PDB file of C-alpha atoms in Angstrom:
ATOM      1  CA  MET A  11     -49.455   5.304   6.558  1.00 60.00           C
ATOM      2  CA  LYS A  12     -47.719   7.223   4.067  1.00 64.00           C
ATOM      3  CA  LYS A  13     -45.777   8.855   6.465  1.00 64.00           C
ATOM      4  CA  LEU A  14     -44.523   5.673   8.416  1.00 59.00           C
ATOM      5  CA  GLN A  15     -43.740   4.897   5.144  1.00 62.00           C
ATOM      6  CA  LEU A  16     -42.074   7.765   4.225  1.00 55.00           C
ATOM      7  CA  ILE A  17     -40.227   7.877   7.714  1.00 61.00           C
ATOM      8  CA  ASN A  18     -38.709   4.220   6.424  1.00 54.00           C
ATOM      9  CA  LEU A  19     -36.950   5.330   3.361  1.00 51.00           C
ATOM     10  CA  ILE A  20     -35.817   8.622   4.835  1.00 59.00           C
ATOM     11  CA  VAL A  21     -33.884   6.389   8.180  1.00 52.00           C
ATOM     12  CA  ILE A  22     -32.835   3.846   5.274  1.00 59.00           C
ATOM     13  CA  ILE A  23     -31.480   6.096   2.870  1.00 60.00           C
ATOM     14  CA  SER A  24     -29.385   7.868   6.024  1.00 55.00           C
ATOM     15  CA  PHE A  25     -28.385   4.066   7.375  1.00 55.00           C
ATOM     16  CA  LEU A  26     -26.842   3.651   3.167  1.00 56.00           C
ATOM     17  CA  PHE A  27     -25.199   7.189   3.319  1.00 54.00           C
ATOM     18  CA  ILE A  28     -23.853   6.236   6.831  1.00 53.00           C
ATOM     19  CA  SER A  29     -22.327   3.365   5.623  1.00 49.00           C
ATOM     20  CA  CYS A  30     -21.078   4.176   2.024  1.00 45.00           C
ATOM     21  CA  GLU A  31     -19.171   7.302   4.192  1.00 44.00           C
ATOM     22  CA  SER A  32     -17.526   5.213   6.057  1.00 43.00           C
ATOM     23  CA  LEU A  33     -16.140   2.993   3.485  1.00 47.00           C
ATOM     24  CA  LYS A  34     -14.615   5.646   1.496  1.00 50.00           C
ATOM     25  CA  THR A  35     -11.190   4.788   0.001  1.00 55.00           C
ATOM     26  CA  ALA A  36      -9.256   5.941  -2.870  1.00 61.00           C
ATOM     27  CA  THR A  37      -9.482   4.107  -6.120  1.00 73.00           C
ATOM     28  CA  PHE A  38      -7.454   2.216  -7.828  1.00 76.00           C
ATOM     29  CA  ASP A  39      -4.191   4.874  -8.888  1.00 85.00           C
ATOM     30  CA  GLN A  40      -2.109   3.377 -12.483  1.00 92.00           C
ATOM     31  CA  HIS A  41       0.625   5.995 -11.292  1.00 93.00           C
ATOM     32  CA  SER A  42       0.753   5.287  -7.752  1.00 94.00           C
ATOM     33  CA  TYR A  43       0.817   1.847  -8.048  1.00 94.00           C
ATOM     34  CA  GLN A  44       4.248   2.481 -10.671  1.00 96.00           C
ATOM     35  CA  LYS A  45       5.834   4.429  -8.397  1.00 97.00           C
ATOM     36  CA  ALA A  46       5.499   2.089  -5.577  1.00 97.00           C
ATOM     37  CA  THR A  47       6.950  -0.146  -7.881  1.00 98.00           C
ATOM     38  CA  GLU A  48       9.916   1.435  -9.234  1.00 98.00           C
ATOM     39  CA  ILE A  49      10.635   2.711  -5.633  1.00 98.00           C
ATOM     40  CA  LYS A  50      10.951  -0.599  -4.454  1.00 98.00           C
ATOM     41  CA  VAL A  51      12.971  -1.708  -7.338  1.00 98.00           C
ATOM     42  CA  MET A  52      15.051   1.418  -7.157  1.00 98.00           C
ATOM     43  CA  SER A  53      15.257   0.939  -2.986  1.00 99.00           C
ATOM     44  CA  SER A  54      16.913  -2.865  -3.541  1.00 98.00           C
ATOM     45  CA  GLN A  55      18.740  -2.033  -5.960  1.00 98.00           C
ATOM     46  CA  LEU A  56      20.433   0.855  -3.572  1.00 98.00           C
ATOM     47  CA  MET A  57      20.145  -0.874  -0.211  1.00 99.00           C
ATOM     48  CA  ASP A  58      22.742  -3.581  -1.787  1.00 98.00           C
ATOM     49  CA  GLN A  59      25.256  -1.539  -2.551  1.00 98.00           C
ATOM     50  CA  ALA A  60      25.024   0.094   1.194  1.00 98.00           C
ATOM     51  CA  THR A  61      28.242  -1.927   2.103  1.00 98.00           C
ATOM     52  CA  TYR A  62      30.127  -0.009  -0.359  1.00 98.00           C
ATOM     53  CA  PRO A  63      31.221   3.907   0.430  1.00 99.00           C
ATOM     54  CA  TYR A  64      27.887   6.046   0.899  1.00 98.00           C
ATOM     55  CA  ASN A  65      29.700   8.756  -1.496  1.00 98.00           C
ATOM     56  CA  ASP A  66      29.973   6.329  -4.289  1.00 98.00           C
ATOM     57  CA  TYR A  67      26.062   6.507  -4.682  1.00 98.00           C
ATOM     58  CA  GLU A  68      25.120   9.821  -3.478  1.00 98.00           C
ATOM     59  CA  LYS A  69      23.432  10.904  -6.541  1.00 98.00           C
ATOM     60  CA  GLU A  70      21.747   7.667  -6.927  1.00 99.00           C
ATOM     61  CA  VAL A  71      20.283   8.433  -2.756  1.00 98.00           C
ATOM     62  CA  THR A  72      19.373  11.887  -3.439  1.00 98.00           C
ATOM     63  CA  ASN A  73      17.026  10.258  -6.448  1.00 98.00           C
ATOM     64  CA  LEU A  74      15.789   8.273  -4.570  1.00 98.00           C
ATOM     65  CA  LEU A  75      14.648  10.634  -1.814  1.00 98.00           C
ATOM     66  CA  SER A  76      13.568  12.667  -4.397  1.00 98.00           C
ATOM     67  CA  GLU A  77      11.273  10.103  -5.815  1.00 98.00           C
ATOM     68  CA  LEU A  78      10.063   9.308  -2.461  1.00 98.00           C
ATOM     69  CA  ASP A  79       9.340  13.156  -1.945  1.00 98.00           C
ATOM     70  CA  LYS A  80       7.534  12.855  -5.002  1.00 97.00           C
ATOM     71  CA  ILE A  81       4.774  10.210  -4.009  1.00 97.00           C
ATOM     72  CA  VAL A  82       4.529  11.799  -0.961  1.00 97.00           C
ATOM     73  CA  GLU A  83       3.631  14.582  -2.873  1.00 96.00           C
ATOM     74  CA  TYR A  84       0.926  12.802  -5.224  1.00 95.00           C
ATOM     75  CA  GLU A  85      -0.220  10.767  -2.517  1.00 94.00           C
ATOM     76  CA  LYS A  86      -1.161  14.395  -0.579  1.00 94.00           C
ATOM     77  CA  ASN A  87      -3.711  15.467  -2.857  1.00 91.00           C
ATOM     78  CA  LYS A  88      -5.802  12.274  -3.931  1.00 90.00           C
ATOM     79  CA  PRO A  89      -8.817  11.869  -1.636  1.00 88.00           C
ATOM     80  CA  TYR A  90      -9.792   9.195   0.897  1.00 86.00           C
ATOM     81  CA  ASN A  91      -5.831   8.334   0.867  1.00 87.00           C
ATOM     82  CA  ASP A  92      -5.194   8.665   3.705  1.00 91.00           C
ATOM     83  CA  ILE A  93      -3.486   5.217   5.015  1.00 92.00           C
ATOM     84  CA  SER A  94      -1.131   5.244   1.722  1.00 92.00           C
ATOM     85  CA  LEU A  95       0.228   8.798   2.218  1.00 95.00           C
ATOM     86  CA  GLU A  96       0.751   8.140   6.167  1.00 95.00           C
ATOM     87  CA  MET A  97       2.998   4.798   4.820  1.00 95.00           C
ATOM     88  CA  TRP A  98       4.835   6.633   2.350  1.00 97.00           C
ATOM     89  CA  LYS A  99       5.541   9.712   5.032  1.00 97.00           C
ATOM     90  CA  ILE A 100       6.562   6.715   7.477  1.00 96.00           C
ATOM     91  CA  LEU A 101       8.584   5.622   4.657  1.00 97.00           C
ATOM     92  CA  SER A 102      10.177   9.032   3.639  1.00 97.00           C
ATOM     93  CA  ASP A 103      10.958  10.120   7.616  1.00 97.00           C
ATOM     94  CA  LYS A 104      14.562  10.449   8.127  1.00 97.00           C
ATOM     95  CA  GLU A 105      13.957   9.951  11.686  1.00 96.00           C
ATOM     96  CA  ARG A 106      12.436   6.251  11.110  1.00 94.00           C
ATOM     97  CA  ASN A 107      13.668   2.926  10.812  1.00 92.00           C
ATOM     98  CA  LEU A 108      12.782   2.288   7.265  1.00 96.00           C
ATOM     99  CA  LEU A 109      14.101   3.829   4.040  1.00 98.00           C
ATOM    100  CA  ALA A 110      14.832   6.993   4.585  1.00 98.00           C
ATOM    101  CA  GLY A 111      16.503   6.363   7.883  1.00 98.00           C
ATOM    102  CA  PHE A 112      18.621   3.669   6.567  1.00 98.00           C
ATOM    103  CA  LEU A 113      19.681   5.958   4.004  1.00 98.00           C
ATOM    104  CA  LYS A 114      21.052   8.555   6.207  1.00 98.00           C
ATOM    105  CA  ARG A 115      22.290   5.982   8.654  1.00 98.00           C
ATOM    106  CA  TRP A 116      24.436   4.923   5.884  1.00 98.00           C
ATOM    107  CA  LYS A 117      25.576   8.405   5.022  1.00 98.00           C
ATOM    108  CA  GLU A 118      26.757   8.571   8.537  1.00 98.00           C
ATOM    109  CA  GLN A 119      28.578   5.508   8.757  1.00 98.00           C
ATOM    110  CA  ASN A 120      29.768   5.011   5.263  1.00 98.00           C
ATOM    111  CA  LYS A 121      29.679   1.638   4.921  1.00 98.00           C
ATOM    112  CA  MET A 122      26.914  -0.707   6.489  1.00 98.00           C
ATOM    113  CA  SER A 123      27.345  -4.307   7.640  1.00 98.00           C
ATOM    114  CA  GLU A 124      26.145  -7.181   5.038  1.00 98.00           C
ATOM    115  CA  VAL A 125      23.983  -8.470   7.661  1.00 98.00           C
ATOM    116  CA  PHE A 126      22.330  -5.364   8.842  1.00 98.00           C
ATOM    117  CA  VAL A 127      21.615  -4.447   5.155  1.00 98.00           C
ATOM    118  CA  GLU A 128      19.885  -7.564   4.570  1.00 98.00           C
ATOM    119  CA  GLN A 129      18.138  -7.150   7.375  1.00 98.00           C
ATOM    120  CA  ALA A 130      16.466  -3.570   7.032  1.00 98.00           C
ATOM    121  CA  LYS A 131      16.294  -4.341   3.294  1.00 98.00           C
ATOM    122  CA  SER A 132      13.720  -6.875   4.046  1.00 98.00           C
ATOM    123  CA  GLN A 133      11.544  -4.479   6.446  1.00 97.00           C
ATOM    124  CA  VAL A 134      11.512  -1.680   3.467  1.00 98.00           C
ATOM    125  CA  ILE A 135      10.557  -4.039   0.423  1.00 98.00           C
ATOM    126  CA  GLU A 136       7.901  -5.675   2.781  1.00 96.00           C
ATOM    127  CA  ALA A 137       6.354  -2.276   3.638  1.00 97.00           C
ATOM    128  CA  ILE A 138       6.970  -0.967  -0.241  1.00 97.00           C
ATOM    129  CA  ASP A 139       5.349  -4.707  -0.838  1.00 97.00           C
ATOM    130  CA  LEU A 140       2.028  -3.672   1.367  1.00 95.00           C
ATOM    131  CA  ILE A 141       1.977  -0.158  -0.459  1.00 95.00           C
ATOM    132  CA  ILE A 142       1.811  -2.438  -3.188  1.00 95.00           C
ATOM    133  CA  ASN A 143      -1.076  -4.884  -2.133  1.00 94.00           C
ATOM    134  CA  TYR A 144      -2.919  -2.024  -0.773  1.00 93.00           C
ATOM    135  CA  GLU A 145      -2.911   0.146  -4.265  1.00 89.00           C
ATOM    136  CA  ALA A 146      -3.616  -2.971  -6.317  1.00 89.00           C
ATOM    137  CA  ASN A 147      -6.494  -4.276  -4.298  1.00 87.00           C
ATOM    138  CA  LYS A 148      -7.968  -1.616  -2.373  1.00 83.00           C
ATOM    139  CA  SER A 149      -9.082  -4.703  -0.022  1.00 86.00           C
ATOM    140  CA  LYS A 150     -10.641  -4.744   3.389  1.00 91.00           C
ATOM    141  CA  GLU A 151      -7.606  -7.075   4.221  1.00 90.00           C
ATOM    142  CA  SER A 152      -5.063  -5.320   2.250  1.00 87.00           C
ATOM    143  CA  LYS A 153      -5.665  -2.209   3.885  1.00 89.00           C
ATOM    144  CA  ASP A 154      -5.701  -3.461   7.552  1.00 90.00           C
ATOM    145  CA  GLN A 155      -2.410  -5.497   6.872  1.00 90.00           C
ATOM    146  CA  LEU A 156      -1.266  -1.736   5.969  1.00 87.00           C
ATOM    147  CA  MET A 157      -2.782  -0.154   9.200  1.00 89.00           C
ATOM    148  CA  LYS A 158      -1.195  -3.186  11.889  1.00 90.00           C
ATOM    149  CA  LEU A 159       2.132  -2.235  10.172  1.00 87.00           C
ATOM    150  CA  ILE A 160       1.633   1.571  10.583  1.00 87.00           C
ATOM    151  CA  ASN A 161       0.086   0.737  13.673  1.00 88.00           C
ATOM    152  CA  SER A 162       3.610  -1.429  14.938  1.00 87.00           C
ATOM    153  CA  ILE A 163       6.286   1.388  14.067  1.00 78.00           C
TER     154      ILE A 163
END
């Protein structure tokens, strides 16, 4: 009887351990949340200027790219943070169609059309909003939304 109870206890503890292990997610981090909101505002303001010559805003672009590099480095060293890190990597990838890719095209083309800027800006802001929502809530729903975007890009 005691042997059966011991086996049951071991099985229950094993299931608890396995289920908890699969739910590991980084906890709320005020710095990540704050940097995400700052980058969103900086991105929005700078993207609005892309209808003007790139050279007029080169310093601001360099600063924003530096902020992206910093957040990637910061997120890289947080445990259980693969999802946020992956999204920041996508946003900072100059070969992708989000923030860093937009800034690269602006540099290459010098000016962009207002229509293109608005469409690109809405996509970038949506992506950053998903990161902000995930950082604020760490819920399954916010995780699923972020994963859906990551997998569609």
